[in-house]
Structure formats: C-alpha cells, structure tokens
C-alpha cells in the first residue's frame, strides 16, 4: 500500500490500526473548520500507540529502538525511563514526527524521488509496511508502526502543520542550542509562523504564552542575555504557543540549576493541570517529576518495554533493579551514600591562597570581587550558587587557566615545588599538569586524542614518562573507571556517563595536587554519580585538594560523608 | 517593528531617516553603488561617490564615534592597497619619487588614489548597511520583499546567531587545552594546538547545529512550503525614493567620471 499524495484522508484508519477512525480527529478536519476560533481552542490530548516499532539511524548497525509495543491513552502523563542507550530520545523524536524513513523503493515508486518535506502533505512511508526495503532520502529505517491519534507520527506532523496547529511539541535538554531567533517574542512566534498562523493572531498568542510560563521579560528582550533556566522557559513557551495535544520533554531540567528546574517543573505542572494534554517526560531525576506523572514506562537495555504501570507501583516493584541500572529512584534513606574514605595521613596544608580576587571577562565588570579563599590538601571546597553567580569563572581562575581581573591567587611552596612564579595563570601548560588539573563541564571540550586509551596518556607523554609506565598507569586508571573495555573507542562516540569518567581520567592521569571540577555530576545517571563520589572520597583520602563548582546539593552532602568539605555560596 | 533597537551598539540610531529604510532597499543601494564603482578605477568617479556618500552620512544614524569604530577597517585596507598600486603599478607620466626599485609617477600616484577612494566609496555603504540593520529584519525583508526561499533565509539567520556561541566555545576549548598541558612551547606546537581547537570547534558546532535543527523542525519548520511572517516588512514609497536616490548617486558619480574623461572600464 502506498501513501496517497496530496489530500490524504488523514482520518481514515489505516489497515484498522487506529481503533476509532470514527472521531473526527484529523488535522484535515481541523483545517476545514479552522477560522481562527477553532484553531484558538484548547488543545486535546493525543493517543499514542506503538506496534512492534523499531528505528535504526542511517549509518548505524544497531537499532536504536526495536520491538516496542506501547499504548498511552489521551491525557495521561508518562515518565519514560531506561538506561542510557535504550532509545528514549529516539522514541520522542519519532513521536514528534521528526524521523523520516524516506520512500521505500516499492514497485511503481520512483526510487530517487525527492520527498522534499512539504512539497505536499504526503505520508512519507508506506503504511504498515514492515518491508526492509532500501531507504531513499530518509534519515533511517523503520519497522512496525508508531501512531499518534491513529496516524503515523511522521504524517501526523505534516498534516498538523498544514492544518495550522501542532499535534506535538518537543522540548530538548540543551537550553542554549534550541533558541532560534534573537528576540524573545520572535523566538516564540517562530512556530506559529511555520504553522502559517495569520499575523494578527500571532502576537496576542505570543504574549499569552510568555505570560503562561511567567516569563520575566518582554517580547523585545534579547535571547542572548537569558540564563539557562530562562531560555528553557522561553523554549517551553515556544512549544505551548502551538497548543500541542502531546508534550514531549527530553531531560528538560538536566542542565538547569535547582531554582530554574523547579520553576520549569511548576510551569509544566500548571499546563498539565489546566488542559487535556498528553505528556511524555524523559528524565534521570525521577524525584522531580514523580508527582506529575501518572504512569512509568521503563525501556529495556535491549529494546522494548521492560516495565510499565502506575508510578508508585513500579517503584516499589522494580525500584531496586532500576536503581542498579542508573535510574535515579528516590530512596527513603536519601542518596546512595558511599563508604567513608580513610582519614588523610597528613594534616591539611594550604596549597592556594586567594586574596581580594576579582574574576570575570576581560574588559567587563567583574562577576565576583573580594573573594578570599584557602585551598588545602585533603579538603574539598564546594562552590555553590545559582547559574550566573560566577562559579565556573572562579573555578577557571583557580585552575590557573584564566587571569584574574584583580587581586591574586598565590600558590604556596607546597604547590609551586620549585617554580619561580606563584600565580598559576602564569605557569606553562606543562607545569599545570602535575599541580592543578581541571575537569570541564562539557567533557567534549577537553578531549584531544583519537582513542580512549590515548586520551589519559597525552599528559604523561608531555611529562616524559616512559612508555611502559604510561601503559600501566593508564590501564589502572581505565579499569578503575570502568572504561577498559572501551580503550580503542573514539572519545566522541562514548555515552554521556562514559565521557564524564574519561574526562576525569585525563585530569587524574598526571596526579595533580589540586583537581578543579566544574559541574562534574551534571546529567549523570545514579550509578556514575555514586562512582564519582567514591572516587572523590579516595582522592581526598590521598591528600588531593578538590575544588567543585556545583549546584548538586546531594553531591555536597555525600562528599561531606566521605571527606573533609568546606562550602562557599556565591551571590546571584 | 524593524526600527526597534536591539543592541545596535552605542552611537547608532536605527530610527534615523536612512537607517530605518527597508533592509532590501539598503541592500539594493549598496549593490548599485558597488557595481557602478567596480566598473571603473578612477579618481573622479570614486571621489564624487565618496563625497556624496559622506554628505548623506548625517541621515544614516551613525555617530562619529560609532562610525570610527566600525569603518576603521576601510582606511586600514585602502592605504596599503593605494601604496602598492602607487609604487608597484604601471608607471606613466612624470616621475615624482624613486626609492631603489620602487618608482612613483604621476600616473601610478593617480592609480593609487583611485584604488583608495574606490575601497572607501564601496565600503562605506556596506558599513552603514551592516551597522544599522538588524539581521532578523534583513531576513524578514529578504524573504518577504525579495521572495528568497524562506528555508535558506531562516537557516542562515539561525546559523548567524550561532557565531556568538561559537566564539565562546572556542575560548573554552583554548582553556581546556591549556589544562591538558598543550599549547605551550614553540610556534609549531602552538599551531598544532590551534588546529586541534578548530577541529574540536567543528565537532561541537555540528552537534549544536543538529540540536538546533531538531528544535526548529519540531516547531514545524520545513514541513510546509507556506508560512506566515510575524513581523511585517513594508516596502514603502520612501524606500523606493531611497533606492532612486542611490541610483542617482551612482549615475551622478559615473557622469562626473565620463565628463572629465577620467572614467575608464576596468576590463578594457
């Protein structure tokens, strides 16, 4: 069966796949009745149904998802969990209609036909086809069916756009990467323009959407001046303004500080309370969303649904197993606290002395001034404070990477070990290696080699350590961080948790006395989180000084349990 | 809408008579002037155009300070180019100066002056265009007035906004390499480190672009050939007048050049 071109009868139940083709839920109906008033009506929840659905991205051998059977009734809120690599994000993209299987080269079809998205509102795949034909122009290969209100998700999207309203809305994890335009109002209006909503309707709806998410600025405010949390709320407004019947959230708070995350959660909660809307949330941090969710769906590591059911029931039934897989399940006994490390052998001694320090960008007003600190061996200094309070900027200065705007950072003889200069930012890069190591917020920033095993060896080679010892040290380090089976892989191909562990390994390889870490637990699953805490405990026990810029308060508490900790909260 | 200031920077008044013209009109005027001036290398045409442009500057909404901050590249390029043309160009007429193998003659001095004036006269409208036009308004105008395909225009606009982010990423990458012990040592190792930064930047920006494309598609971008525009981009009678003014300026300069016999085709 091939998809009819042009005026596709969207409401028609394809091969009886949609249980109720009777209800007029098609976008075609919407557009026919659409005179502004109909489009302006409230959203209606959307039914989701996956039948043996599978997706393989072009150029990949493994299927991202396979054999998925799932039904979500209209108006439910589902928390989608599963270990990394189980295809959660792929499922969301599929539901949003962003996965294009291209044209199957069935007889009668032009094999190289160009299904330029939107030449007509045509279905891009033969319906219900499980044929594994070669794909043309698509971005992957599909099996089975993924239906949104009984219509294949890809076709539902095209039909919805042609019908001037969105069926699905997708909010992604990275706040800075999903802002499209340079003014807040324009950014929210972007989706309405794409859905060909008339101009006179656009601006009232934009204003309403900005109010709805309690956005603190006007339409003319520049998006480049927003914090991460504000950007994420702006993106939410840009999604809600389209009045989708299905809201898809892909780890929306993973990169926000606690305040920003709480605000976003509140807005989403209000949306779910007010309207008849279906919602699928992917998130490691279950505790933040469990109150909003009706059901939990857990994807298995090898595809398919592992467990499903009401939230509390699933957690009591399978909580333990899920926790082992790295899902953050709130535990009555707080976070998984690791074993305390032994007391350091030597008393703490100062390594870096900070006096009247000013940090910030060159030629701009300092973000922080008058900072007084003492960084001592065997002690963790936790820098706390909301986004924009200068935690990262201060960390970079303490790491000897950027020059202070004023005041001084002075290394004591215990750290200079013979260097003439006491200001770390004046040291040669080589001198930093054994003295101050840094772990960046985004691990990709600090990878310089082409394989996992080569990455930690770079610094050792610069220091002139002999080949045999390099091999031993790197081997031990990779085993300790569970990366030994990946030693030949390219660092960029690792999962988020693996990249984080490798970035810590690269800094630890040269055994720096001070280790500066910027948000080391950002977006990590529970298992990696626990391993990092244990590792930090060991480092403190071995007399390393840690500087940790973070807003992960459980991390601070856990560090406190394993070693000597001091905290410094920075102003907004 | 398009008169609204969005950080044009200090000293720039986007509501000034010529600054608030439709971006398509500004683009057309810059283009007409460029074509007229690229046809010829001569002192009179370029000089007349430059004088008239400077006469129009007060209505362009650029304060002298803002102009200096943005237009300094023009003399910075014009002076060496003029110097090269004057000393290395074809000699003709009386010799004015000899410095070893370099000679300055009447003919070559005039050629140098023409080159300098031409760079200034072509560059000045460009500087005004870039400093008084909001990229969003330019995109709106390209799509609505000139009917360029909206997909290219908007993709370009979204790409443009990534530049600021990339500059920051590049800085972070540099610091990260210092933390890895790289970038010290001689110029060769610095150069290698720079290549590393550029490569990493490419990877990081590809990832960002993928996310941005997903976010745009999820909001309906590219799904339908039809699209509305939230911001009107009216092409008014004053925009037409502005275009005619630009054309008149180009014609006047060319006429001055031909009348004095100074105009001559570059490729002849």
PDB file of C-alpha atoms in Angstrom, chain B:
ATOM      1  CA  UNK B   1       8.885  46.752  14.202  1.00  0.00           C
ATOM      2  CA  UNK B   2      12.188  46.972  12.412  1.00  0.00           C
ATOM      3  CA  UNK B   3      13.020  50.329  13.934  1.00  0.00           C
ATOM      4  CA  UNK B   4      13.231  48.700  17.343  1.00  0.00           C
ATOM      5  CA  UNK B   5      16.751  48.876  18.666  1.00  0.00           C
ATOM      6  CA  UNK B   6      18.178  45.501  19.507  1.00  0.00           C
ATOM      7  CA  UNK B   7      21.643  46.304  20.758  1.00  0.00           C
ATOM      8  CA  UNK B   8      22.845  48.109  17.687  1.00  0.00           C
ATOM      9  CA  UNK B   9      25.534  49.411  19.972  1.00  0.00           C
ATOM     10  CA  UNK B  10      26.226  52.875  21.309  1.00  0.00           C
ATOM     11  CA  UNK B  11      26.125  55.779  18.889  1.00  0.00           C
ATOM     12  CA  UNK B  12      23.738  54.112  16.456  1.00  0.00           C
ATOM     13  CA  UNK B  13      20.249  55.434  15.893  1.00  0.00           C
ATOM     14  CA  UNK B  14      18.269  52.814  13.965  1.00  0.00           C
ATOM     15  CA  UNK B  15      15.382  55.282  13.566  1.00  0.00           C
ATOM     16  CA  UNK B  16      17.435  57.773  11.517  1.00  0.00           C
ATOM     17  CA  UNK B  17      15.889  58.567   8.089  1.00  0.00           C
ATOM     18  CA  UNK B  18      18.192  56.313   6.060  1.00  0.00           C
ATOM     19  CA  UNK B  19      18.867  53.730   8.780  1.00  0.00           C
ATOM     20  CA  UNK B  20      15.197  52.860   9.093  1.00  0.00           C
ATOM     21  CA  UNK B  21      14.812  52.143   5.384  1.00  0.00           C
ATOM     22  CA  UNK B  22      13.766  48.646   4.421  1.00  0.00           C
ATOM     23  CA  UNK B  23      16.834  46.350   4.536  1.00  0.00           C
ATOM     24  CA  UNK B  24      16.144  45.268   0.956  1.00  0.00           C
ATOM     25  CA  UNK B  25      16.329  48.924  -0.127  1.00  0.00           C
ATOM     26  CA  UNK B  26      19.603  49.371   1.741  1.00  0.00           C
ATOM     27  CA  UNK B  27      20.952  46.233   0.144  1.00  0.00           C
ATOM     28  CA  UNK B  28      19.884  47.425  -3.310  1.00  0.00           C
ATOM     29  CA  UNK B  29      21.555  50.820  -2.848  1.00  0.00           C
ATOM     30  CA  UNK B  30      24.821  49.256  -1.656  1.00  0.00           C
ATOM     31  CA  UNK B  31      24.715  46.897  -4.601  1.00  0.00           C
ATOM     32  CA  UNK B  32      24.078  49.621  -7.204  1.00  0.00           C
ATOM     33  CA  UNK B  33      26.914  51.747  -5.808  1.00  0.00           C
ATOM     34  CA  UNK B  34      29.270  48.767  -5.758  1.00  0.00           C
ATOM     35  CA  UNK B  35      28.539  47.872  -9.375  1.00  0.00           C
ATOM     36  CA  UNK B  36      28.963  51.467 -10.553  1.00  0.00           C
ATOM     37  CA  UNK B  37      32.294  51.749  -8.754  1.00  0.00           C
ATOM     38  CA  UNK B  38      33.629  48.347  -9.655  1.00  0.00           C
ATOM     39  CA  UNK B  39      33.231  49.125 -13.354  1.00  0.00           C
ATOM     40  CA  UNK B  40      35.912  51.786 -13.225  1.00  0.00           C
ATOM     41  CA  UNK B  41      39.108  52.680 -11.405  1.00  0.00           C
ATOM     42  CA  UNK B  42      39.343  56.432 -11.483  1.00  0.00           C
ATOM     43  CA  UNK B  43      39.707  59.269  -9.060  1.00  0.00           C
ATOM     44  CA  UNK B  44      36.765  61.375 -10.210  1.00  0.00           C
ATOM     45  CA  UNK B  45      34.007  58.711 -10.159  1.00  0.00           C
ATOM     46  CA  UNK B  46      35.099  57.192  -6.850  1.00  0.00           C
ATOM     47  CA  UNK B  47      35.806  60.627  -5.362  1.00  0.00           C
ATOM     48  CA  UNK B  48      32.401  62.027  -6.368  1.00  0.00           C
ATOM     49  CA  UNK B  49      30.634  58.972  -4.984  1.00  0.00           C
ATOM     50  CA  UNK B  50      32.554  59.200  -1.716  1.00  0.00           C
ATOM     51  CA  UNK B  51      31.837  62.911  -1.312  1.00  0.00           C
ATOM     52  CA  UNK B  52      28.113  62.349  -1.918  1.00  0.00           C
ATOM     53  CA  UNK B  53      28.046  59.399   0.474  1.00  0.00           C
ATOM     54  CA  UNK B  54      29.723  61.428   3.177  1.00  0.00           C
ATOM     55  CA  UNK B  55      27.168  64.147   2.534  1.00  0.00           C
ATOM     56  CA  UNK B  56      24.414  61.586   3.186  1.00  0.00           C
ATOM     57  CA  UNK B  57      26.053  60.256   6.381  1.00  0.00           C
ATOM     58  CA  UNK B  58      24.257  62.648   8.784  1.00  0.00           C
ATOM     59  CA  UNK B  59      20.971  60.888   7.921  1.00  0.00           C
ATOM     60  CA  UNK B  60      22.376  57.398   8.419  1.00  0.00           C
ATOM     61  CA  UNK B  61      22.149  57.365  12.195  1.00  0.00           C
ATOM     62  CA  UNK B  62      25.830  56.740  12.917  1.00  0.00           C
ATOM     63  CA  UNK B  63      27.594  58.987  15.392  1.00  0.00           C
ATOM     64  CA  UNK B  64      31.216  59.878  14.506  1.00  0.00           C
ATOM     65  CA  UNK B  65      32.430  57.574  17.262  1.00  0.00           C
ATOM     66  CA  UNK B  66      30.326  54.654  16.080  1.00  0.00           C
ATOM     67  CA  UNK B  67      31.456  55.292  12.513  1.00  0.00           C
ATOM     68  CA  UNK B  68      35.101  55.288  13.538  1.00  0.00           C
ATOM     69  CA  UNK B  69      34.670  52.034  15.476  1.00  0.00           C
ATOM     70  CA  UNK B  70      33.101  50.244  12.514  1.00  0.00           C
ATOM     71  CA  UNK B  71      34.724  51.889   9.486  1.00  0.00           C
ATOM     72  CA  UNK B  72      38.366  51.828  10.593  1.00  0.00           C
ATOM     73  CA  UNK B  73      38.939  48.704   8.519  1.00  0.00           C
ATOM     74  CA  UNK B  74      38.292  50.722   5.344  1.00  0.00           C
ATOM     75  CA  UNK B  75      41.311  53.052   5.581  1.00  0.00           C
ATOM     76  CA  UNK B  76      43.268  50.153   7.079  1.00  0.00           C
ATOM     77  CA  UNK B  77      42.715  48.316   3.802  1.00  0.00           C
ATOM     78  CA  UNK B  78      42.697  51.314   1.477  1.00  0.00           C
ATOM     79  CA  UNK B  79      46.055  52.787   2.485  1.00  0.00           C
ATOM     80  CA  UNK B  80      48.240  49.712   1.868  1.00  0.00           C
ATOM     81  CA  UNK B  81      46.328  48.978  -1.350  1.00  0.00           C
ATOM     82  CA  UNK B  82      46.914  52.529  -2.554  1.00  0.00           C
ATOM     83  CA  UNK B  83      50.562  52.316  -1.557  1.00  0.00           C
ATOM     84  CA  UNK B  84      51.020  49.100  -3.508  1.00  0.00           C
ATOM     85  CA  UNK B  85      49.228  50.456  -6.568  1.00  0.00           C
ATOM     86  CA  UNK B  86      51.217  53.685  -6.472  1.00  0.00           C
ATOM     87  CA  UNK B  87      54.653  52.136  -6.165  1.00  0.00           C
ATOM     88  CA  UNK B  88      54.192  48.831  -7.972  1.00  0.00           C
ATOM     89  CA  UNK B  89      51.618  49.825 -10.611  1.00  0.00           C
ATOM     90  CA  UNK B  90      52.294  50.670 -14.253  1.00  0.00           C
ATOM     91  CA  UNK B  91      54.364  53.838 -14.486  1.00  0.00           C
ATOM     92  CA  UNK B  92      53.281  56.728 -16.684  1.00  0.00           C
ATOM     93  CA  UNK B  93      53.827  60.473 -16.723  1.00  0.00           C
ATOM     94  CA  UNK B  94      56.479  62.377 -14.820  1.00  0.00           C
ATOM     95  CA  UNK B  95      58.494  60.547 -12.187  1.00  0.00           C
ATOM     96  CA  UNK B  96      57.887  62.001  -8.734  1.00  0.00           C
ATOM     97  CA  UNK B  97      59.970  59.785  -6.497  1.00  0.00           C
ATOM     98  CA  UNK B  98      62.437  56.911  -6.796  1.00  0.00           C
ATOM     99  CA  UNK B  99      63.183  54.580  -3.892  1.00  0.00           C
ATOM    100  CA  UNK B 100      65.531  51.922  -5.192  1.00  0.00           C
ATOM    101  CA  UNK B 101      63.466  49.671  -7.436  1.00  0.00           C
ATOM    102  CA  UNK B 102      60.221  51.452  -6.492  1.00  0.00           C
ATOM    103  CA  UNK B 103      59.128  54.433  -8.529  1.00  0.00           C
ATOM    104  CA  UNK B 104      56.251  56.798  -8.009  1.00  0.00           C
ATOM    105  CA  UNK B 105      54.997  58.511 -11.156  1.00  0.00           C
ATOM    106  CA  UNK B 106      52.056  60.842 -11.832  1.00  0.00           C
ATOM    107  CA  UNK B 107      50.147  58.017 -13.434  1.00  0.00           C
ATOM    108  CA  UNK B 108      50.782  55.476 -10.714  1.00  0.00           C
ATOM    109  CA  UNK B 109      50.070  58.002  -7.947  1.00  0.00           C
ATOM    110  CA  UNK B 110      46.703  58.676  -9.522  1.00  0.00           C
ATOM    111  CA  UNK B 111      46.008  54.949  -9.776  1.00  0.00           C
ATOM    112  CA  UNK B 112      46.835  54.581  -6.090  1.00  0.00           C
ATOM    113  CA  UNK B 113      44.473  57.393  -5.146  1.00  0.00           C
ATOM    114  CA  UNK B 114      41.741  55.849  -7.303  1.00  0.00           C
ATOM    115  CA  UNK B 115      42.152  52.469  -5.627  1.00  0.00           C
ATOM    116  CA  UNK B 116      41.944  54.001  -2.161  1.00  0.00           C
ATOM    117  CA  UNK B 117      38.899  56.136  -3.000  1.00  0.00           C
ATOM    118  CA  UNK B 118      37.171  53.172  -4.564  1.00  0.00           C
ATOM    119  CA  UNK B 119      37.654  50.980  -1.496  1.00  0.00           C
ATOM    120  CA  UNK B 120      36.282  53.743   0.725  1.00  0.00           C
ATOM    121  CA  UNK B 121      33.319  54.506  -1.529  1.00  0.00           C
ATOM    122  CA  UNK B 122      32.321  50.836  -1.909  1.00  0.00           C
ATOM    123  CA  UNK B 123      32.935  50.038   1.750  1.00  0.00           C
ATOM    124  CA  UNK B 124      31.133  52.948   3.363  1.00  0.00           C
ATOM    125  CA  UNK B 125      27.590  51.949   2.285  1.00  0.00           C
ATOM    126  CA  UNK B 126      28.381  48.410   3.402  1.00  0.00           C
ATOM    127  CA  UNK B 127      29.432  49.604   6.847  1.00  0.00           C
ATOM    128  CA  UNK B 128      26.225  51.639   7.148  1.00  0.00           C
ATOM    129  CA  UNK B 129      24.137  48.674   5.989  1.00  0.00           C
ATOM    130  CA  UNK B 130      25.715  46.273   8.445  1.00  0.00           C
ATOM    131  CA  UNK B 131      25.671  48.589  11.436  1.00  0.00           C
ATOM    132  CA  UNK B 132      22.107  49.857  11.077  1.00  0.00           C
ATOM    133  CA  UNK B 133      20.381  46.626  10.020  1.00  0.00           C
ATOM    134  CA  UNK B 134      19.092  44.034  12.446  1.00  0.00           C
ATOM    135  CA  UNK B 135      19.787  40.567  10.971  1.00  0.00           C
ATOM    136  CA  UNK B 136      16.225  39.464  11.755  1.00  0.00           C
ATOM    137  CA  UNK B 137      14.827  42.436   9.834  1.00  0.00           C
ATOM    138  CA  UNK B 138      17.188  41.662   6.959  1.00  0.00           C
ATOM    139  CA  UNK B 139      15.956  38.066   6.856  1.00  0.00           C
ATOM    140  CA  UNK B 140      12.331  39.209   7.004  1.00  0.00           C
ATOM    141  CA  UNK B 141      12.985  41.555   4.127  1.00  0.00           C
ATOM    142  CA  UNK B 142      14.892  39.034   2.009  1.00  0.00           C
ATOM    143  CA  UNK B 143      12.036  36.575   2.320  1.00  0.00           C
ATOM    144  CA  UNK B 144       9.066  38.942   2.142  1.00  0.00           C
ATOM    145  CA  UNK B 145      10.261  41.659  -0.233  1.00  0.00           C
ATOM    146  CA  UNK B 146      12.762  39.808  -2.390  1.00  0.00           C
ATOM    147  CA  UNK B 147      10.941  36.458  -2.073  1.00  0.00           C
ATOM    148  CA  UNK B 148      14.059  34.402  -1.470  1.00  0.00           C
ATOM    149  CA  UNK B 149      13.232  30.847  -0.256  1.00  0.00           C
ATOM    150  CA  UNK B 150      12.378  31.136   3.430  1.00  0.00           C
ATOM    151  CA  UNK B 151      14.160  27.942   4.312  1.00  0.00           C
ATOM    152  CA  UNK B 152      17.552  29.300   3.243  1.00  0.00           C
ATOM    153  CA  UNK B 153      16.951  32.704   4.751  1.00  0.00           C
ATOM    154  CA  UNK B 154      15.898  31.347   8.146  1.00  0.00           C
ATOM    155  CA  UNK B 155      18.574  28.667   8.234  1.00  0.00           C
ATOM    156  CA  UNK B 156      21.120  31.401   7.528  1.00  0.00           C
ATOM    157  CA  UNK B 157      19.703  33.576  10.257  1.00  0.00           C
ATOM    158  CA  UNK B 158      19.773  30.748  12.788  1.00  0.00           C
ATOM    159  CA  UNK B 159      23.342  29.969  11.751  1.00  0.00           C
ATOM    160  CA  UNK B 160      24.330  33.587  12.253  1.00  0.00           C
ATOM    161  CA  UNK B 161      23.131  33.539  15.851  1.00  0.00           C
ATOM    162  CA  UNK B 162      25.405  30.569  16.487  1.00  0.00           C
ATOM    163  CA  UNK B 163      28.522  32.636  15.790  1.00  0.00           C
ATOM    164  CA  UNK B 164      28.437  34.345  19.173  1.00  0.00           C
ATOM    165  CA  UNK B 165      28.103  30.994  20.900  1.00  0.00           C
ATOM    166  CA  UNK B 166      30.954  29.559  18.843  1.00  0.00           C
ATOM    167  CA  UNK B 167      33.282  32.374  19.867  1.00  0.00           C
ATOM    168  CA  UNK B 168      32.645  31.427  23.482  1.00  0.00           C
ATOM    169  CA  UNK B 169      33.123  27.738  22.765  1.00  0.00           C
ATOM    170  CA  UNK B 170      36.432  28.486  21.062  1.00  0.00           C
ATOM    171  CA  UNK B 171      37.624  30.329  24.158  1.00  0.00           C
ATOM    172  CA  UNK B 172      36.630  27.404  26.407  1.00  0.00           C
ATOM    173  CA  UNK B 173      38.414  24.967  24.092  1.00  0.00           C
ATOM    174  CA  UNK B 174      41.582  27.027  24.318  1.00  0.00           C
ATOM    175  CA  UNK B 175      41.479  26.967  28.112  1.00  0.00           C
ATOM    176  CA  UNK B 176      40.733  23.236  28.113  1.00  0.00           C
ATOM    177  CA  UNK B 177      43.824  22.564  26.024  1.00  0.00           C
ATOM    178  CA  UNK B 178      45.955  24.585  28.397  1.00  0.00           C
ATOM    179  CA  UNK B 179      44.573  22.408  31.195  1.00  0.00           C
ATOM    180  CA  UNK B 180      45.678  19.355  29.204  1.00  0.00           C
ATOM    181  CA  UNK B 181      49.219  20.697  29.071  1.00  0.00           C
ATOM    182  CA  UNK B 182      49.059  21.694  25.409  1.00  0.00           C
ATOM    183  CA  UNK B 183      49.746  24.977  23.661  1.00  0.00           C
ATOM    184  CA  UNK B 184      52.987  25.848  25.405  1.00  0.00           C
ATOM    185  CA  UNK B 185      56.327  25.549  23.654  1.00  0.00           C
ATOM    186  CA  UNK B 186      57.328  26.765  20.220  1.00  0.00           C
ATOM    187  CA  UNK B 187      55.266  28.148  17.369  1.00  0.00           C
ATOM    188  CA  UNK B 188      54.931  24.701  15.784  1.00  0.00           C
ATOM    189  CA  UNK B 189      53.249  23.193  18.832  1.00  0.00           C
ATOM    190  CA  UNK B 190      51.049  26.285  19.140  1.00  0.00           C
ATOM    191  CA  UNK B 191      49.986  25.902  15.533  1.00  0.00           C
ATOM    192  CA  UNK B 192      49.181  22.225  16.086  1.00  0.00           C
ATOM    193  CA  UNK B 193      47.155  23.161  19.131  1.00  0.00           C
ATOM    194  CA  UNK B 194      45.258  25.741  17.077  1.00  0.00           C
ATOM    195  CA  UNK B 195      44.351  23.067  14.524  1.00  0.00           C
ATOM    196  CA  UNK B 196      43.074  20.931  17.366  1.00  0.00           C
ATOM    197  CA  UNK B 197      40.878  23.775  18.600  1.00  0.00           C
ATOM    198  CA  UNK B 198      39.458  24.349  15.133  1.00  0.00           C
ATOM    199  CA  UNK B 199      38.662  20.667  14.696  1.00  0.00           C
ATOM    200  CA  UNK B 200      37.026  20.378  18.107  1.00  0.00           C
ATOM    201  CA  UNK B 201      35.061  23.546  17.385  1.00  0.00           C
ATOM    202  CA  UNK B 202      33.801  21.976  14.190  1.00  0.00           C
ATOM    203  CA  UNK B 203      32.592  18.900  16.057  1.00  0.00           C
ATOM    204  CA  UNK B 204      30.963  20.920  18.826  1.00  0.00           C
ATOM    205  CA  UNK B 205      29.233  23.247  16.374  1.00  0.00           C
ATOM    206  CA  UNK B 206      27.948  20.332  14.290  1.00  0.00           C
ATOM    207  CA  UNK B 207      26.368  18.886  17.421  1.00  0.00           C
ATOM    208  CA  UNK B 208      24.780  22.200  18.277  1.00  0.00           C
ATOM    209  CA  UNK B 209      23.518  22.656  14.749  1.00  0.00           C
ATOM    210  CA  UNK B 210      21.888  19.229  14.896  1.00  0.00           C
ATOM    211  CA  UNK B 211      20.054  20.117  18.102  1.00  0.00           C
ATOM    212  CA  UNK B 212      19.000  23.470  16.675  1.00  0.00           C
ATOM    213  CA  UNK B 213      17.711  21.819  13.504  1.00  0.00           C
ATOM    214  CA  UNK B 214      15.721  19.342  15.603  1.00  0.00           C
ATOM    215  CA  UNK B 215      14.233  22.159  17.697  1.00  0.00           C
ATOM    216  CA  UNK B 216      13.307  24.090  14.554  1.00  0.00           C
ATOM    217  CA  UNK B 217      11.748  21.080  12.852  1.00  0.00           C
ATOM    218  CA  UNK B 218       9.838  20.184  15.991  1.00  0.00           C
ATOM    219  CA  UNK B 219       8.219  23.597  15.767  1.00  0.00           C
ATOM    220  CA  UNK B 220       7.073  22.932  12.228  1.00  0.00           C
ATOM    221  CA  UNK B 221       9.997  24.387  10.275  1.00  0.00           C
ATOM    222  CA  UNK B 222      10.351  22.968   6.792  1.00  0.00           C
ATOM    223  CA  UNK B 223       7.162  20.928   6.928  1.00  0.00           C
ATOM    224  CA  UNK B 224       5.122  23.186   4.684  1.00  0.00           C
ATOM    225  CA  UNK B 225       6.038  25.461   1.781  1.00  0.00           C
ATOM    226  CA  UNK B 226       3.572  28.009   3.097  1.00  0.00           C
ATOM    227  CA  UNK B 227       4.445  30.176   6.050  1.00  0.00           C
ATOM    228  CA  UNK B 228       3.338  33.451   7.573  1.00  0.00           C
ATOM    229  CA  UNK B 229       5.557  36.205   8.924  1.00  0.00           C
ATOM    230  CA  UNK B 230       5.022  37.688  12.363  1.00  0.00           C
ATOM    231  CA  UNK B 231       6.901  40.873  11.512  1.00  0.00           C
ATOM    232  CA  UNK B 232       5.741  42.896   8.531  1.00  0.00           C
ATOM    233  CA  UNK B 233       8.455  44.207   6.250  1.00  0.00           C
ATOM    234  CA  UNK B 234       6.749  47.005   4.331  1.00  0.00           C
ATOM    235  CA  UNK B 235       8.480  48.428   1.278  1.00  0.00           C
ATOM    236  CA  UNK B 236       7.132  51.964   1.279  1.00  0.00           C
ATOM    237  CA  UNK B 237       7.286  54.901  -1.078  1.00  0.00           C
ATOM    238  CA  UNK B 238      10.179  56.340   0.907  1.00  0.00           C
ATOM    239  CA  UNK B 239      12.059  53.078   0.344  1.00  0.00           C
ATOM    240  CA  UNK B 240      11.525  53.482  -3.394  1.00  0.00           C
ATOM    241  CA  UNK B 241      12.717  57.073  -3.129  1.00  0.00           C
ATOM    242  CA  UNK B 242      15.760  55.872  -1.217  1.00  0.00           C
ATOM    243  CA  UNK B 243      16.566  53.357  -3.971  1.00  0.00           C
ATOM    244  CA  UNK B 244      16.172  56.057  -6.627  1.00  0.00           C
ATOM    245  CA  UNK B 245      18.443  58.298  -4.578  1.00  0.00           C
ATOM    246  CA  UNK B 246      21.083  55.592  -4.544  1.00  0.00           C
ATOM    247  CA  UNK B 247      20.744  55.142  -8.267  1.00  0.00           C
ATOM    248  CA  UNK B 248      21.016  58.889  -8.816  1.00  0.00           C
ATOM    249  CA  UNK B 249      24.189  58.963  -6.720  1.00  0.00           C
ATOM    250  CA  UNK B 250      25.730  56.192  -8.812  1.00  0.00           C
ATOM    251  CA  UNK B 251      24.728  57.887 -12.077  1.00  0.00           C
ATOM    252  CA  UNK B 252      25.995  61.277 -10.921  1.00  0.00           C
ATOM    253  CA  UNK B 253      29.375  59.844  -9.984  1.00  0.00           C
ATOM    254  CA  UNK B 254      29.639  57.986 -13.298  1.00  0.00           C
ATOM    255  CA  UNK B 255      28.584  61.114 -15.198  1.00  0.00           C
ATOM    256  CA  UNK B 256      31.261  63.143 -13.425  1.00  0.00           C
ATOM    257  CA  UNK B 257      33.805  60.492 -14.330  1.00  0.00           C
ATOM    258  CA  UNK B 258      32.842  60.397 -18.020  1.00  0.00           C
ATOM    259  CA  UNK B 259      32.520  64.183 -18.315  1.00  0.00           C
ATOM    260  CA  UNK B 260      36.058  64.682 -17.092  1.00  0.00           C
ATOM    261  CA  UNK B 261      37.292  61.816 -19.258  1.00  0.00           C
ATOM    262  CA  UNK B 262      38.623  60.080 -16.212  1.00  0.00           C
ATOM    263  CA  UNK B 263      36.175  57.130 -16.308  1.00  0.00           C
ATOM    264  CA  UNK B 264      37.534  54.041 -17.899  1.00  0.00           C
ATOM    265  CA  UNK B 265      36.307  50.470 -17.896  1.00  0.00           C
ATOM    266  CA  UNK B 266      38.366  48.135 -15.726  1.00  0.00           C
ATOM    267  CA  UNK B 267      38.420  45.317 -18.251  1.00  0.00           C
ATOM    268  CA  UNK B 268      39.199  47.400 -21.344  1.00  0.00           C
TER     269      UNK B 268
END
